Coordinates of N, CA and C in Angstrom, one line a residue:
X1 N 167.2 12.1 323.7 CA 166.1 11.6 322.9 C 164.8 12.3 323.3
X2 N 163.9 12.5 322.4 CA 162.5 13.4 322.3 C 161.5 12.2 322.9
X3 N 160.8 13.0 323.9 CA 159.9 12.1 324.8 C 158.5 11.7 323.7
X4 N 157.9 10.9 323.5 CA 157.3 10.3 322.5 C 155.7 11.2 322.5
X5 N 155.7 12.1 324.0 CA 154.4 13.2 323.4 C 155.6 14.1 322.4
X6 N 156.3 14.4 322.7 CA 156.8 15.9 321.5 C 156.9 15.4 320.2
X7 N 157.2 13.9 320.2 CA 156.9 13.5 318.7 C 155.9 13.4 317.9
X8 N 155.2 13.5 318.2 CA 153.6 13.8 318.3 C 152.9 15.1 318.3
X9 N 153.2 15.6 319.2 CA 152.8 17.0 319.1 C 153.0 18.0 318.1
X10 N 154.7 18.4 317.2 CA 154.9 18.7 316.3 C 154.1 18.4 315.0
X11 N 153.9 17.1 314.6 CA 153.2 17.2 313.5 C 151.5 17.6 314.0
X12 N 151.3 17.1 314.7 CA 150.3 17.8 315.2 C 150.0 19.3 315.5
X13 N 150.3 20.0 315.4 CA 151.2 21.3 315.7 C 151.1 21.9 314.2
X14 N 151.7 21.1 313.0 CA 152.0 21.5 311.8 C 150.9 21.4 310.9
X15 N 149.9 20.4 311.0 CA 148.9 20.0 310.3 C 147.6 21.1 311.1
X16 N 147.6 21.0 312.3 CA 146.9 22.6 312.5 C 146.9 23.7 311.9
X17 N 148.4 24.2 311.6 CA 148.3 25.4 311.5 C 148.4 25.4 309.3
X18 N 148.4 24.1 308.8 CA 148.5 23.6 307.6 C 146.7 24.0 307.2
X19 N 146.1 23.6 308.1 CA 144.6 23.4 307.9 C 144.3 24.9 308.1
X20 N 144.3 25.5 308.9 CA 143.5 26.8 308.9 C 144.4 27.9 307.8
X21 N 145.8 27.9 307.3 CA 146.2 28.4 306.0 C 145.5 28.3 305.3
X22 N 145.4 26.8 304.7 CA 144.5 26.7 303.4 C 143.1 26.5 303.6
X23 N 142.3 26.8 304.7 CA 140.9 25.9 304.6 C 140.2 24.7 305.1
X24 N 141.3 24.3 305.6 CA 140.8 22.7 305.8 C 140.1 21.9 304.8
X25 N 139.4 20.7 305.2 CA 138.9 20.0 304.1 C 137.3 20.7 303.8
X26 N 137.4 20.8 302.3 CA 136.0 21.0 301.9 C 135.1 20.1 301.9
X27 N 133.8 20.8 302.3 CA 132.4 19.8 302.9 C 132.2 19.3 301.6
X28 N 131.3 18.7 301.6 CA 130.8 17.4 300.5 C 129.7 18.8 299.8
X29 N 129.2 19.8 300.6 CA 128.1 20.4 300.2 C 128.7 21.8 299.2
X30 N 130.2 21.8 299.6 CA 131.0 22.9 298.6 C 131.3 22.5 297.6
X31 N 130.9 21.3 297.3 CA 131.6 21.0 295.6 C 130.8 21.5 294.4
X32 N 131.6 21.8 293.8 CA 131.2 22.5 292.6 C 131.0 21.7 291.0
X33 N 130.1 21.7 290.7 CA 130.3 20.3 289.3 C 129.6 21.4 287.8
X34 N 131.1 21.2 287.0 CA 131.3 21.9 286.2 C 130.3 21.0 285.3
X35 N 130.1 22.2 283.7 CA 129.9 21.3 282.7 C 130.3 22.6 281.8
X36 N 130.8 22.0 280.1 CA 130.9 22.8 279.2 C 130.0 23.5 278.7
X37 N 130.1 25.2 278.7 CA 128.7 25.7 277.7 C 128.3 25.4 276.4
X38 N 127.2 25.1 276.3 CA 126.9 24.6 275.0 C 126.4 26.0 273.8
X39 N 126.1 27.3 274.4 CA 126.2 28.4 273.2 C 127.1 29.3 273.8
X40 N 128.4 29.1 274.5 CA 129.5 29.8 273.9 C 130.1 29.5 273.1
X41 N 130.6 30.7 271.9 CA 131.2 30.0 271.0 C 132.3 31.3 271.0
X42 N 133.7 30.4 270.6 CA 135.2 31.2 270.4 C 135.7 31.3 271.6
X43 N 136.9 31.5 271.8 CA 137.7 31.7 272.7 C 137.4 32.3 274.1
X44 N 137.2 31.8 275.1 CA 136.8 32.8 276.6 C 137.8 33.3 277.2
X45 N 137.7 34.7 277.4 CA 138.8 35.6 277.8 C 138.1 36.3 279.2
X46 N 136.6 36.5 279.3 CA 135.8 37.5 280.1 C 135.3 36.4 280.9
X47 N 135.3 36.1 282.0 CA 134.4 34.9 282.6 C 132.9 35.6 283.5
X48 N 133.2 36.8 283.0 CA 131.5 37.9 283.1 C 131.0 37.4 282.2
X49 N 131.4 37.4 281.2 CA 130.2 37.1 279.9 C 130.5 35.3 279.6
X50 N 130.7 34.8 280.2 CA 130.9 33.4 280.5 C 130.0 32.9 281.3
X51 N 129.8 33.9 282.6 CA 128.7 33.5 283.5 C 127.3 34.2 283.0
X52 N 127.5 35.0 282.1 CA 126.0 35.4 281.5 C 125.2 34.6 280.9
X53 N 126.3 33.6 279.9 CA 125.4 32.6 278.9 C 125.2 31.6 279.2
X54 N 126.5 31.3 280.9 CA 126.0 29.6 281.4 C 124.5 30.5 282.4
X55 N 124.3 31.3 282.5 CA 123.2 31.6 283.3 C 121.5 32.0 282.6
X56 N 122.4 32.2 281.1 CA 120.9 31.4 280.1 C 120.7 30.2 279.7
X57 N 121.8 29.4 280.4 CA 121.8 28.1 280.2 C 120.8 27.5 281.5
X58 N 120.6 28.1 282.5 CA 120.1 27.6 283.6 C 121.0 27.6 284.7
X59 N 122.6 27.7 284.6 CA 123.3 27.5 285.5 C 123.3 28.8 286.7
X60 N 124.2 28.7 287.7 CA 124.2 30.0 288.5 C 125.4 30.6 288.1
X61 N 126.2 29.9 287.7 CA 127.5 30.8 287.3 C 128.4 30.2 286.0
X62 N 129.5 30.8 286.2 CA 130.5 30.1 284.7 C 131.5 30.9 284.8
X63 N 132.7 30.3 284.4 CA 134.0 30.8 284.2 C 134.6 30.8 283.2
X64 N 135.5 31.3 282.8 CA 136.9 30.9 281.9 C 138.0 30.0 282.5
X65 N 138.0 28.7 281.9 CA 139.5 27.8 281.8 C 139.6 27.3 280.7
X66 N 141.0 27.7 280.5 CA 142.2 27.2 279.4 C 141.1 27.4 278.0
X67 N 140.8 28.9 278.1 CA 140.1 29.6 277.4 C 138.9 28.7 276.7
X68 N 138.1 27.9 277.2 CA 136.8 27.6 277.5 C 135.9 27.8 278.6
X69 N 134.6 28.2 277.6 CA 133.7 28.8 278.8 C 132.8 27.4 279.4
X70 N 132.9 27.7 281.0 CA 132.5 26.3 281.5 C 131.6 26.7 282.3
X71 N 131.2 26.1 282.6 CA 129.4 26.8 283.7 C 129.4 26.0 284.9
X72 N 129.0 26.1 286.0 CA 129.2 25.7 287.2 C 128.0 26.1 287.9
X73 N 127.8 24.6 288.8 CA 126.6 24.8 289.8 C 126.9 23.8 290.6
X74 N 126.0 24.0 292.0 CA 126.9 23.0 293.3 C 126.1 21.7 293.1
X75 N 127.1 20.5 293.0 CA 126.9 19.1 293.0 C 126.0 18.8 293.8
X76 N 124.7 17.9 293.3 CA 124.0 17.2 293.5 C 124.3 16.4 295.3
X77 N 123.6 16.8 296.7 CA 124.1 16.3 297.9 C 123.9 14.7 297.7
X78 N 124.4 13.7 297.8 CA 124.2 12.1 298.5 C 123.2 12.0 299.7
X79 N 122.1 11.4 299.6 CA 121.2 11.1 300.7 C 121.6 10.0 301.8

């Protein structure tokens, strides 16, 4: 029978090396809060010219999903 640190250790062990693959947890200051653009119009294919009109919209950037153009800037911090 496995001595009760090695039972431990392994998942410990695996959630380490789980965390620096993907990133770890994102900070509260990396979130990103989308909204829909309001003068694209038709299908978005280019998320270049997606981040041009959310960036006449005021935004800093903008993408294409599920071929709508969405605009993105970083969430508002909690005091």
């Amino acid at each position: 029978m496995a001595s009760p640190k090695y039972s431990i250790l392994l998942p410990a062990l695996l959630l380490s090396f789980w965390l620096l693959a993907f990133g770890g947890i994102a900070r509260a200051e990396d979130a990103v809060c989308y909204a829909a653009s309001g003068n694209f119009h038709g299908l978005c294919f280019s998320s270049s010219n997606c981040a041009n009109v959310c960036q006449g919209e005021g935004f800093p950037g903008g993408d294409c999903h599920l071929l709508a153009c969405r605009c993105s800037r970083p969430c508002p911090t909690k005091n």
